Each structure stands twice: as C-alpha cells, then as structure tokens.
Tab-separated table of C-alpha atoms in Angstrom:
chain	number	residue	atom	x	y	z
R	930	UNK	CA	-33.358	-47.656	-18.807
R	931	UNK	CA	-35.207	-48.715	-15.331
R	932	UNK	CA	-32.589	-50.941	-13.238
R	933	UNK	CA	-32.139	-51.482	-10.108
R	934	UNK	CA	-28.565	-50.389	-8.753
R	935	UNK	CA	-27.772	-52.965	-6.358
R	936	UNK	CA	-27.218	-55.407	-9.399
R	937	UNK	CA	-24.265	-52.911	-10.677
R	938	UNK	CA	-22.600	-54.022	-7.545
R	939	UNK	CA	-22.924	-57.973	-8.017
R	940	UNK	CA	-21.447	-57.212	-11.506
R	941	UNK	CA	-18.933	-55.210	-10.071
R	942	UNK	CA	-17.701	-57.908	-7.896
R	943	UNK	CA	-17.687	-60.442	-10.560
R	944	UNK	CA	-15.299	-57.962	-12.308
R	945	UNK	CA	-12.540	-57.436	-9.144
R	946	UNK	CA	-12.747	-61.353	-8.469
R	947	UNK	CA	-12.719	-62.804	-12.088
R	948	UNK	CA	-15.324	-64.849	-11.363
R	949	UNK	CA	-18.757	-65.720	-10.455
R	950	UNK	CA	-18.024	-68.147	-7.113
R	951	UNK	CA	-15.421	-65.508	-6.155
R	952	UNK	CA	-17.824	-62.942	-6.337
R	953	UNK	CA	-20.806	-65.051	-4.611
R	954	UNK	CA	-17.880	-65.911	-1.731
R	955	UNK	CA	-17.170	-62.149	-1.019
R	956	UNK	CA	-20.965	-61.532	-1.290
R	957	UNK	CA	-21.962	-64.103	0.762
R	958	UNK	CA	-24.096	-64.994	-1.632
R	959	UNK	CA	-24.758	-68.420	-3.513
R	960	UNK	CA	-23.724	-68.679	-7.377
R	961	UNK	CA	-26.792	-68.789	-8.876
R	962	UNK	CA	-27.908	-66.115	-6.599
R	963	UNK	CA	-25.088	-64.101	-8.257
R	964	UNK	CA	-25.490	-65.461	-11.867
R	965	UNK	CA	-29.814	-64.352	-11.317
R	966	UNK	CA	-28.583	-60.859	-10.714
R	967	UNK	CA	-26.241	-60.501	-13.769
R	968	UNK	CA	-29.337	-62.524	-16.034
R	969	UNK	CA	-31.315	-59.727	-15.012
R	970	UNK	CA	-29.475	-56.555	-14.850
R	971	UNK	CA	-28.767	-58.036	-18.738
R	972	UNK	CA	-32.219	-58.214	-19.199
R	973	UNK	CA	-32.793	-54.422	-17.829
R	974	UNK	CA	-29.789	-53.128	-19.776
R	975	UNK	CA	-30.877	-55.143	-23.043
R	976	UNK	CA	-26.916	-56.086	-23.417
R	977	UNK	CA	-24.956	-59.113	-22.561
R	978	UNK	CA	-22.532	-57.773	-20.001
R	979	UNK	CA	-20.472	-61.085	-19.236
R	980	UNK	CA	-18.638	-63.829	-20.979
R	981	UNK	CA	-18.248	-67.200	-19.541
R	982	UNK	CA	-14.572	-68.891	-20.540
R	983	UNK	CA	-12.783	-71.775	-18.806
R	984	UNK	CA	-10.598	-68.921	-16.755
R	985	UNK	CA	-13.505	-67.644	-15.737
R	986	UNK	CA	-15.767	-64.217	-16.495
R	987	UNK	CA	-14.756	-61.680	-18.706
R	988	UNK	CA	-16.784	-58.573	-19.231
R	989	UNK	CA	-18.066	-57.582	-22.614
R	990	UNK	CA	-17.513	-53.919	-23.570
R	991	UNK	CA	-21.513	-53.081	-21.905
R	992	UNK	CA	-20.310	-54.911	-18.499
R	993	UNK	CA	-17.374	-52.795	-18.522
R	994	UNK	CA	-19.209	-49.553	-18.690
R	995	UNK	CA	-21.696	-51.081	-15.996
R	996	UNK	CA	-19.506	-51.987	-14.040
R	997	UNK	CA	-17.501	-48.567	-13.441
R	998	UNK	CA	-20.937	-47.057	-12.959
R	999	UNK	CA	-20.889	-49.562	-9.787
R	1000	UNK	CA	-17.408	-48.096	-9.140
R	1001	UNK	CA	-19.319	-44.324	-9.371
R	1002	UNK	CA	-22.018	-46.293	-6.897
R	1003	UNK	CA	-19.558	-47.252	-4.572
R	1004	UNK	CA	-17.766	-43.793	-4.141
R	1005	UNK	CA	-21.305	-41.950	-3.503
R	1006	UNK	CA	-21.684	-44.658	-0.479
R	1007	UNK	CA	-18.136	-44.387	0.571
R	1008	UNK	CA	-18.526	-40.557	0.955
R	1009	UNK	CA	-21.741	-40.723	2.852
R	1010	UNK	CA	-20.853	-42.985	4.950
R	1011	UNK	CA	-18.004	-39.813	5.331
R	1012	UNK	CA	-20.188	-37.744	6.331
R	1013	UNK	CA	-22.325	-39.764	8.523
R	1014	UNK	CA	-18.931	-40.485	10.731
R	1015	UNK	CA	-17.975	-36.590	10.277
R	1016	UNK	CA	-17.268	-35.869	14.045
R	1017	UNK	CA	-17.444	-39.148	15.183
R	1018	UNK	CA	-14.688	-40.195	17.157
R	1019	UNK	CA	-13.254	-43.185	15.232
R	1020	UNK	CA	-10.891	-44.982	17.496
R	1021	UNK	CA	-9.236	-47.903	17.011
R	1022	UNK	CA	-5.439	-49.290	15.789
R	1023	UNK	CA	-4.746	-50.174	12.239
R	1024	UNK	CA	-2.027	-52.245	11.453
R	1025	UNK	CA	-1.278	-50.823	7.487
R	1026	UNK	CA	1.461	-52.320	5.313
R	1027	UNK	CA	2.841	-50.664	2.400
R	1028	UNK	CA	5.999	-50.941	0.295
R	1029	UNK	CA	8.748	-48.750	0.490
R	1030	UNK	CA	7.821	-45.543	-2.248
R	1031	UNK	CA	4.260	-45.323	-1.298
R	1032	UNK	CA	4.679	-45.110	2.474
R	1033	UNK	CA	7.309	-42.760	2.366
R	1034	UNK	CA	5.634	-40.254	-0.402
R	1035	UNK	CA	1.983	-41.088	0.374
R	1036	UNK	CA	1.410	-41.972	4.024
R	1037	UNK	CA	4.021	-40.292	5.896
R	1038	UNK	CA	3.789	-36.799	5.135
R	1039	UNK	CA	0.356	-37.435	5.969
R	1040	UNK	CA	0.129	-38.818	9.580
R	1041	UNK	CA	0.161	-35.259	11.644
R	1042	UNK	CA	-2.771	-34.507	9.368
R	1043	UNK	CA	-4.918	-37.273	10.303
R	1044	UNK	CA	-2.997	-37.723	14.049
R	1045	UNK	CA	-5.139	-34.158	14.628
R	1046	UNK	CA	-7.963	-35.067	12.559
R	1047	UNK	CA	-8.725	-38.583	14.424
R	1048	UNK	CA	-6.732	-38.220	17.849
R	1049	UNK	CA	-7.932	-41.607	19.144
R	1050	UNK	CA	-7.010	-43.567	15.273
R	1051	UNK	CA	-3.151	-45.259	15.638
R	1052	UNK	CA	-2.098	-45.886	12.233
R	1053	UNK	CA	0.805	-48.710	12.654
R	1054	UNK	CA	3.199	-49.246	9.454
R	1055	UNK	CA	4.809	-52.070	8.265
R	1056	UNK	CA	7.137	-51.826	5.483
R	1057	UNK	CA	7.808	-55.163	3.602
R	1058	UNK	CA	7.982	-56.743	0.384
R	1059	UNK	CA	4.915	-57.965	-1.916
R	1060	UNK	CA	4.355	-61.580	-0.469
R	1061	UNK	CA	5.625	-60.778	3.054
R	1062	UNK	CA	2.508	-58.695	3.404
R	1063	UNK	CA	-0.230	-61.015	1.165
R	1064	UNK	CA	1.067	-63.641	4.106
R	1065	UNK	CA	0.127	-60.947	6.643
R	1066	UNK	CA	-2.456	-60.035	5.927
R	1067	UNK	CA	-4.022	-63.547	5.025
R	1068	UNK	CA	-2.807	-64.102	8.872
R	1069	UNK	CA	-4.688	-61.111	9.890
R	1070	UNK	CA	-1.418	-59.736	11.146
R	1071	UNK	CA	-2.331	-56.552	9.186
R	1072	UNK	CA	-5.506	-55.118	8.538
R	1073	UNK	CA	-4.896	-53.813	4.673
R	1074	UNK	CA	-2.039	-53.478	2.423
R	1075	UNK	CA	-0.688	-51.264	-0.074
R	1076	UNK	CA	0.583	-53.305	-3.349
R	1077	UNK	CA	1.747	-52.629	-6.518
R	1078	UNK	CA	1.102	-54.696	-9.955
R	1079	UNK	CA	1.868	-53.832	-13.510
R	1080	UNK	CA	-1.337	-52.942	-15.033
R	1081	UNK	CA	-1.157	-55.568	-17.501
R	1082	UNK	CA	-1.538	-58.315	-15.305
R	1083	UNK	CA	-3.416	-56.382	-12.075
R	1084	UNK	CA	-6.621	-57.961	-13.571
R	1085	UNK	CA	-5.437	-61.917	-13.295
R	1086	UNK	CA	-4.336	-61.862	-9.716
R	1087	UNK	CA	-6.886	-64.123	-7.698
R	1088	UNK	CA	-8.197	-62.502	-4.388
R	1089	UNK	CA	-8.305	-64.663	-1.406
R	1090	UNK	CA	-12.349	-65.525	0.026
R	1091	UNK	CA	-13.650	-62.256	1.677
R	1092	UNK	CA	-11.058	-59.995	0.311
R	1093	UNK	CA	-11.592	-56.966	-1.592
R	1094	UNK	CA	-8.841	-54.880	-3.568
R	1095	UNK	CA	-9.946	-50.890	-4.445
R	1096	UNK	CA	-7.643	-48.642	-6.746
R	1097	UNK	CA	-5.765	-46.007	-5.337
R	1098	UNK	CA	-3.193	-44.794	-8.252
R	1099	UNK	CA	-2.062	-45.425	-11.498
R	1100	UNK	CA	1.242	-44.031	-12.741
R	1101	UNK	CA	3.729	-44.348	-15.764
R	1102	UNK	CA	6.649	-46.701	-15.696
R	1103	UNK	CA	10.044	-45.223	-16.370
R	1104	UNK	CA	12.983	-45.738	-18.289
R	1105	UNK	CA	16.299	-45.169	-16.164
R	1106	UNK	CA	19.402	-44.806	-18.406
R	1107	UNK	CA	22.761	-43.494	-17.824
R	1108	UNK	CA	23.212	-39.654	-18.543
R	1109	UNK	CA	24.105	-39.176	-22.207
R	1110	UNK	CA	23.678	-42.934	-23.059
R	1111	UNK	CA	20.888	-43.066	-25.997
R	1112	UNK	CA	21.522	-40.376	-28.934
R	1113	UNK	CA	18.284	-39.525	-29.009
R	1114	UNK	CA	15.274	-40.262	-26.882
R	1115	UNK	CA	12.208	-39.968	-29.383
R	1116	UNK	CA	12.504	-43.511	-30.498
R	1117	UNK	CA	13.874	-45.645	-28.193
R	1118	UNK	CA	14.283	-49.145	-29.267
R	1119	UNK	CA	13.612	-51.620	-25.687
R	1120	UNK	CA	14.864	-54.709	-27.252
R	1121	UNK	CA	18.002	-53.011	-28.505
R	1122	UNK	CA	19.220	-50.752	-25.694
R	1123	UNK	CA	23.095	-50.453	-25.115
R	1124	UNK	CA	23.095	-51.732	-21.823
R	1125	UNK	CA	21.960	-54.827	-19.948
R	1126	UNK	CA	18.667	-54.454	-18.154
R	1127	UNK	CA	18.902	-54.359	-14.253
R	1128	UNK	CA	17.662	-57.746	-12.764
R	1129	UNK	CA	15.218	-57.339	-9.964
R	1130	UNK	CA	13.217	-59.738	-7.632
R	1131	UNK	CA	10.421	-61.766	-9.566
R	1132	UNK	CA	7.943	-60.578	-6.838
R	1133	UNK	CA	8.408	-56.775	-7.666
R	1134	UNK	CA	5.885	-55.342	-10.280
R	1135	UNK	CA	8.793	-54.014	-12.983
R	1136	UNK	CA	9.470	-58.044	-13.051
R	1137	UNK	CA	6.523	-57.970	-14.729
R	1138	UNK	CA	6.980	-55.410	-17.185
R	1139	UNK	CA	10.329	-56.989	-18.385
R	1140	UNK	CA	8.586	-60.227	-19.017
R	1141	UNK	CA	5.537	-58.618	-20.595
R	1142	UNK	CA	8.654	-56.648	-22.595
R	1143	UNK	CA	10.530	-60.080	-23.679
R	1144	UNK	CA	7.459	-61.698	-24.779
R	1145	UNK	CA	6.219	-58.558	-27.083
R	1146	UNK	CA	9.492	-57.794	-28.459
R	1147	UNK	CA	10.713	-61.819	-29.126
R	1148	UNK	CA	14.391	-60.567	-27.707
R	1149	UNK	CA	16.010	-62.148	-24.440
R	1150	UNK	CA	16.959	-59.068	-22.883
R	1151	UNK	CA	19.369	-60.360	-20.705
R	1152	UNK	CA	19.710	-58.791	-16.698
R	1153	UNK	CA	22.291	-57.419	-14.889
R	1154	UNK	CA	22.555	-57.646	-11.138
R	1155	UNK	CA	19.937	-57.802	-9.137
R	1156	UNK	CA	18.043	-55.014	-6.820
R	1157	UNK	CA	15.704	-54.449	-4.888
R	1158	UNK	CA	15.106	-50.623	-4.049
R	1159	UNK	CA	14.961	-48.119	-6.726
R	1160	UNK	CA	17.594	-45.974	-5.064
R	1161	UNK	CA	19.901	-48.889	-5.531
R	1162	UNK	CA	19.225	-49.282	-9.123
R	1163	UNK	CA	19.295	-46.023	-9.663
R	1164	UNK	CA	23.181	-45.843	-8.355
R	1165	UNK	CA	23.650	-48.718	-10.991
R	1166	UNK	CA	22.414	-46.776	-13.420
R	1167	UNK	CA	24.813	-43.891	-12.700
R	1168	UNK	CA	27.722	-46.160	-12.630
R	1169	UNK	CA	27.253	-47.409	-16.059
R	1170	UNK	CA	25.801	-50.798	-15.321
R	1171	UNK	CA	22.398	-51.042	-16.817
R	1172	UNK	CA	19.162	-49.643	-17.401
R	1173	UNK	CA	16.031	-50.001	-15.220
R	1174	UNK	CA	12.272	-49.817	-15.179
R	1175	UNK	CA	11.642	-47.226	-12.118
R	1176	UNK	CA	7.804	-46.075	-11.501
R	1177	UNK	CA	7.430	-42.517	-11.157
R	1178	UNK	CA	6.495	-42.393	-7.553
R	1179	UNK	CA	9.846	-43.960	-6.138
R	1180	UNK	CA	11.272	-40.716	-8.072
R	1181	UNK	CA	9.493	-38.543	-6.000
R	1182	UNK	CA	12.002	-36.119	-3.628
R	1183	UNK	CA	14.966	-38.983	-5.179
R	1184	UNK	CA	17.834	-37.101	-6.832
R	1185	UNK	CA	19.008	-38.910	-9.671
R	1186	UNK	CA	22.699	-37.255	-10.916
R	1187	UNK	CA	23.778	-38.950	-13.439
R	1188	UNK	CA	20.670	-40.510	-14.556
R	1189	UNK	CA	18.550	-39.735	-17.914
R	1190	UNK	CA	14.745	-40.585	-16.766
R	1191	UNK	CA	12.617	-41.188	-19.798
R	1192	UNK	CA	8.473	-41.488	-20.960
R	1193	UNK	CA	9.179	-44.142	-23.444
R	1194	UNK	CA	5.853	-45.906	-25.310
R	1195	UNK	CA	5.409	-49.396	-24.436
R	1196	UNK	CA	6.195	-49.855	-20.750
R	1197	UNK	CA	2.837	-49.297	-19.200
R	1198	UNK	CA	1.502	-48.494	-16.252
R	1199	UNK	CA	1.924	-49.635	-11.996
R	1200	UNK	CA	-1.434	-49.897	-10.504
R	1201	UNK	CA	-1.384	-49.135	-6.517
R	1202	UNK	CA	-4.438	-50.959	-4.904
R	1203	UNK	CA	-5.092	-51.346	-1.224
R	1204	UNK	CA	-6.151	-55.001	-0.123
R	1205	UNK	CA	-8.270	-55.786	2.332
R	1206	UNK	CA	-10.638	-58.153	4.103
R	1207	UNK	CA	-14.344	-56.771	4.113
R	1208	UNK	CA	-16.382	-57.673	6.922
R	1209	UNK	CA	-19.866	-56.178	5.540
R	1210	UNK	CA	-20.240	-53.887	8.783
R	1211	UNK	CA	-23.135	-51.578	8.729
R	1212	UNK	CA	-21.357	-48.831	10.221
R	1213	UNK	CA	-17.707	-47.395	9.601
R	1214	UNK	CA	-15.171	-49.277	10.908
R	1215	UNK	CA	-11.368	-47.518	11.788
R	1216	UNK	CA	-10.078	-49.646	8.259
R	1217	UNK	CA	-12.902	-47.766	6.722
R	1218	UNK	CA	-11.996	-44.711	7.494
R	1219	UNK	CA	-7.919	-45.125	7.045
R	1220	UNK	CA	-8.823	-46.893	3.410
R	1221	UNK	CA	-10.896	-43.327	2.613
R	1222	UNK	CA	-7.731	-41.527	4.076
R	1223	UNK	CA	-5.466	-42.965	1.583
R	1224	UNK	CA	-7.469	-43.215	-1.523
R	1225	UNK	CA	-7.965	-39.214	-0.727
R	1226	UNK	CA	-4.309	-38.909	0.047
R	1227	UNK	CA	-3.448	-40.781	-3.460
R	1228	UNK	CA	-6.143	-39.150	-5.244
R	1229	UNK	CA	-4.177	-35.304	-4.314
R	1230	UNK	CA	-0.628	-37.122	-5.570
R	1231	UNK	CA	-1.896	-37.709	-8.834
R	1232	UNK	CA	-3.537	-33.997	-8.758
R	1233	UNK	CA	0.308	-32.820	-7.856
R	1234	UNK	CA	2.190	-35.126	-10.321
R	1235	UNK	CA	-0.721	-33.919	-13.130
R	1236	UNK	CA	0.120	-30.299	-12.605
C-alpha cells in the first residue's frame, strides 16, 4: 500500500476535531483542501475512512486504524524533535493548569526532576476547576491544561479554533462504598445500591458517568449532598452517607478507612488529555517540551498502577 504519510495527519485531525472545518481551522488549511487529502488517502488505502452525518465526521472502522497510525506518526516526530533539543537549553515560563489529583500525583513529585534537567524552564501551576481553566486558557492566561472527561463522551467535546487536545492517561472509574455495605461484590447491581449516590458538580467528569449510568439503567438514582474533592466524598462515604464514583488516580497515597473501593463493570473509564493552543512552530517551543514532560511522566504512572 504506497501512501503518502502526511495525509494520516489531515485524517487525524479530522478525528480530534469532529469535523472537517475544525480540522482545516487548526490546519490552516481550506476545507476542500482537507476533504482532497482524505479523497485521496481513501483512494491509496482502497477503503472509505470517513462518514459524513449532520454532527459532523465519524470515522469508519479503516479511518480508525489510519488514524492511530497518524497517532504512531506523531510520537516518532515528537521524539525527534526530543532529541534534536537534547542539550538545548529550553528556557522559558509555562503557565500549566491542572486539577487537583493529577497535579498532586503526576506533576509534583516531578518538578526537582525536570528543575535539574531544564534549569532555565519555570513550570507555574494553577489548580482550578474544569471551566475555570477552558476560560484560561481561551484567555491565554495559561499556556495548556490538564482535564479530565469520562471516556464516553471525551470524543463530543468541541475544541476551540487552533487548539489541539493529546492523551495522556486513561484509568478505571471506581466504586466507593461504605466498609461492609454490599454482601457481596461480584455482582453489583448500580441502579439498586443501598445508598444514595453522592451528588457532585455537573462540570466534574463522574457527573458524567452518573448520567451516562441513569440513562443505561432507566433508574433515577437519586444524589446525596454535593462534593467537590474526592477526599470529601470519600469522608461521606465513611460516615454512611452514600456511595461515589472516585477515579483511581485521586486514590493514589489517599487512605480510605472505612471505605470498600470496588472494579465494578459498567462505569468506564476518565480520559486525562492536555489542551493546548498549537502555534505550528518549526522548532521546540518550552510548551513543547513541558507537554513531552508530562505525557512521559503519565505514561510511567500507568507503568506503576499496571504493575
């Protein structure tokens, strides 16, 4: 199969944006530009690789599998462009934004590390909530941010015109019950659990999962409260007042007396993906280098958490 490579990457971006004009915006290329490319990477594959439909593109089951060989493309560039900048001195300030769980578990242990390996890179946190940091960063108040979705939906959030989004982790959602509270855990029933569900902010990715939840299982499932850290809900959960959808990262280091944490089929997965604007620089830029940082520093979590 002779094609040229540079088309996997037009199809790619049609896949992160949803969308042909998306991707031709963060391209900076025109539509049909964009739509030329796809007709003829189709005609080079001999499969159709998208699907037109009033939301917008959807890639066929071929366009799938092209399109993570663009992600494979992407990574060789990413780490040669690595290596040119190895001994470079990077310099710069990057204004990073994160929520709570992956900054403390992820970044921070990390910054003396990279404070020796790029003495003139400042790394500059700011903790907030999901749209507090979209609004930042839109602003250009920060230069990327960490967010989380449920991986059910990560796929039909629109990015804004020169943005890009690239994966850093996916992990399990848990189920947080009082100690002693289900008789058994091998089948555990979501719709009918003995407890009210904890309520938490309609922003927060585990929102998500309870809706997704309500709307397979046809129950109301009723909340409890409302919180917004998982340490908080966790407490709940200790006293008796609920259960609660906690992702395995926030558990990380978190003692949890009093607390049953469960892998129960059904709740799905949080998807971590840094957001940022790309400015189609030739060479590295400090926001280059810090997004590399973290997918590596995400990458050895999930190593850990595997083992």
């Amino acid at each position: 199969m002779d094609m040229d490579p540079r088309r996997l990457l037009v199809l790619l971006a049609v896949a992160r944006t949803g969308g042909v004009l998306a991707a031709a915006d963060e391209l900076h290329l025109t539509p049909s530009a964009v739509s030329q490319q796809i007709t003829k990477l189709e005609r080079e594959t001999g499969h159709a690789l998208m699907v037109r439909t009033p939301k917008g593109s959807v890639l066929t089951p071929a366009g799938l599998a092209m399109a993570e060989a663009g992600e494979e493309i992407e990574r060789a560039l990413s780490v040669a462009r690595t290596r040119m900048e190895s001994g470079a001195n990077i310099s710069g300030v990057v204004r990073l934004g994160g929520f709570t769980s992956f900054i403390r578990t992820v970044v921070i242990p990390r910054l003396p590390e990279w404070r020796s390996k790029y003495p003139q890179l400042q790394i500059r946190i700011v903790e907030d909530d999901f749209p507090a940091l979209l609004r930042l960063l839109r602003q250009r108040q920060l230069d990327a941010v960490v967010v989380e979705h449920d991986s059910t939906t990560a796929g039909q959030l629109s990015l804004g015109a020169g943005m890009i989004e690239e994966p850093l982790l996916d992990e399990p959602w848990k189920l947080a019950v009082p100690t002693g509270a289900l008789l058994s855990t091998e089948s555990v029933d979501l719709a009918r659990l003995p407890l009210p569900w904890l309520g938490v902010d309609s922003a927060a990715a585990n929102s998500a999962v309870l809706g997704r939840l309500r709307h397979s299982t046809g129950a109301s499932m009723e909340t409890s409260h409302q919180y917004q850290e998982t340490l908080t809900a966790l407490a709940l959960v200790a006293a008796g007042e609920g259960v609660a959808i906690v992702p395995t990262l926030a558990l990380a280091g978190v003692a949890h007396e009093g607390v049953d944490i469960l892998d129960v089929p059904g709740l799905g997965t949080r998807r971590i993906v840094l957001r940022r604007f790309d400015g189609r620089r030739r060479s590295s830029t400090p926001v280059d280098t810090v997004a590399r940082l973290l997918r590596e520093s995400a990458a050895a979590f999930d190593t850990r958490s595997a083992s």
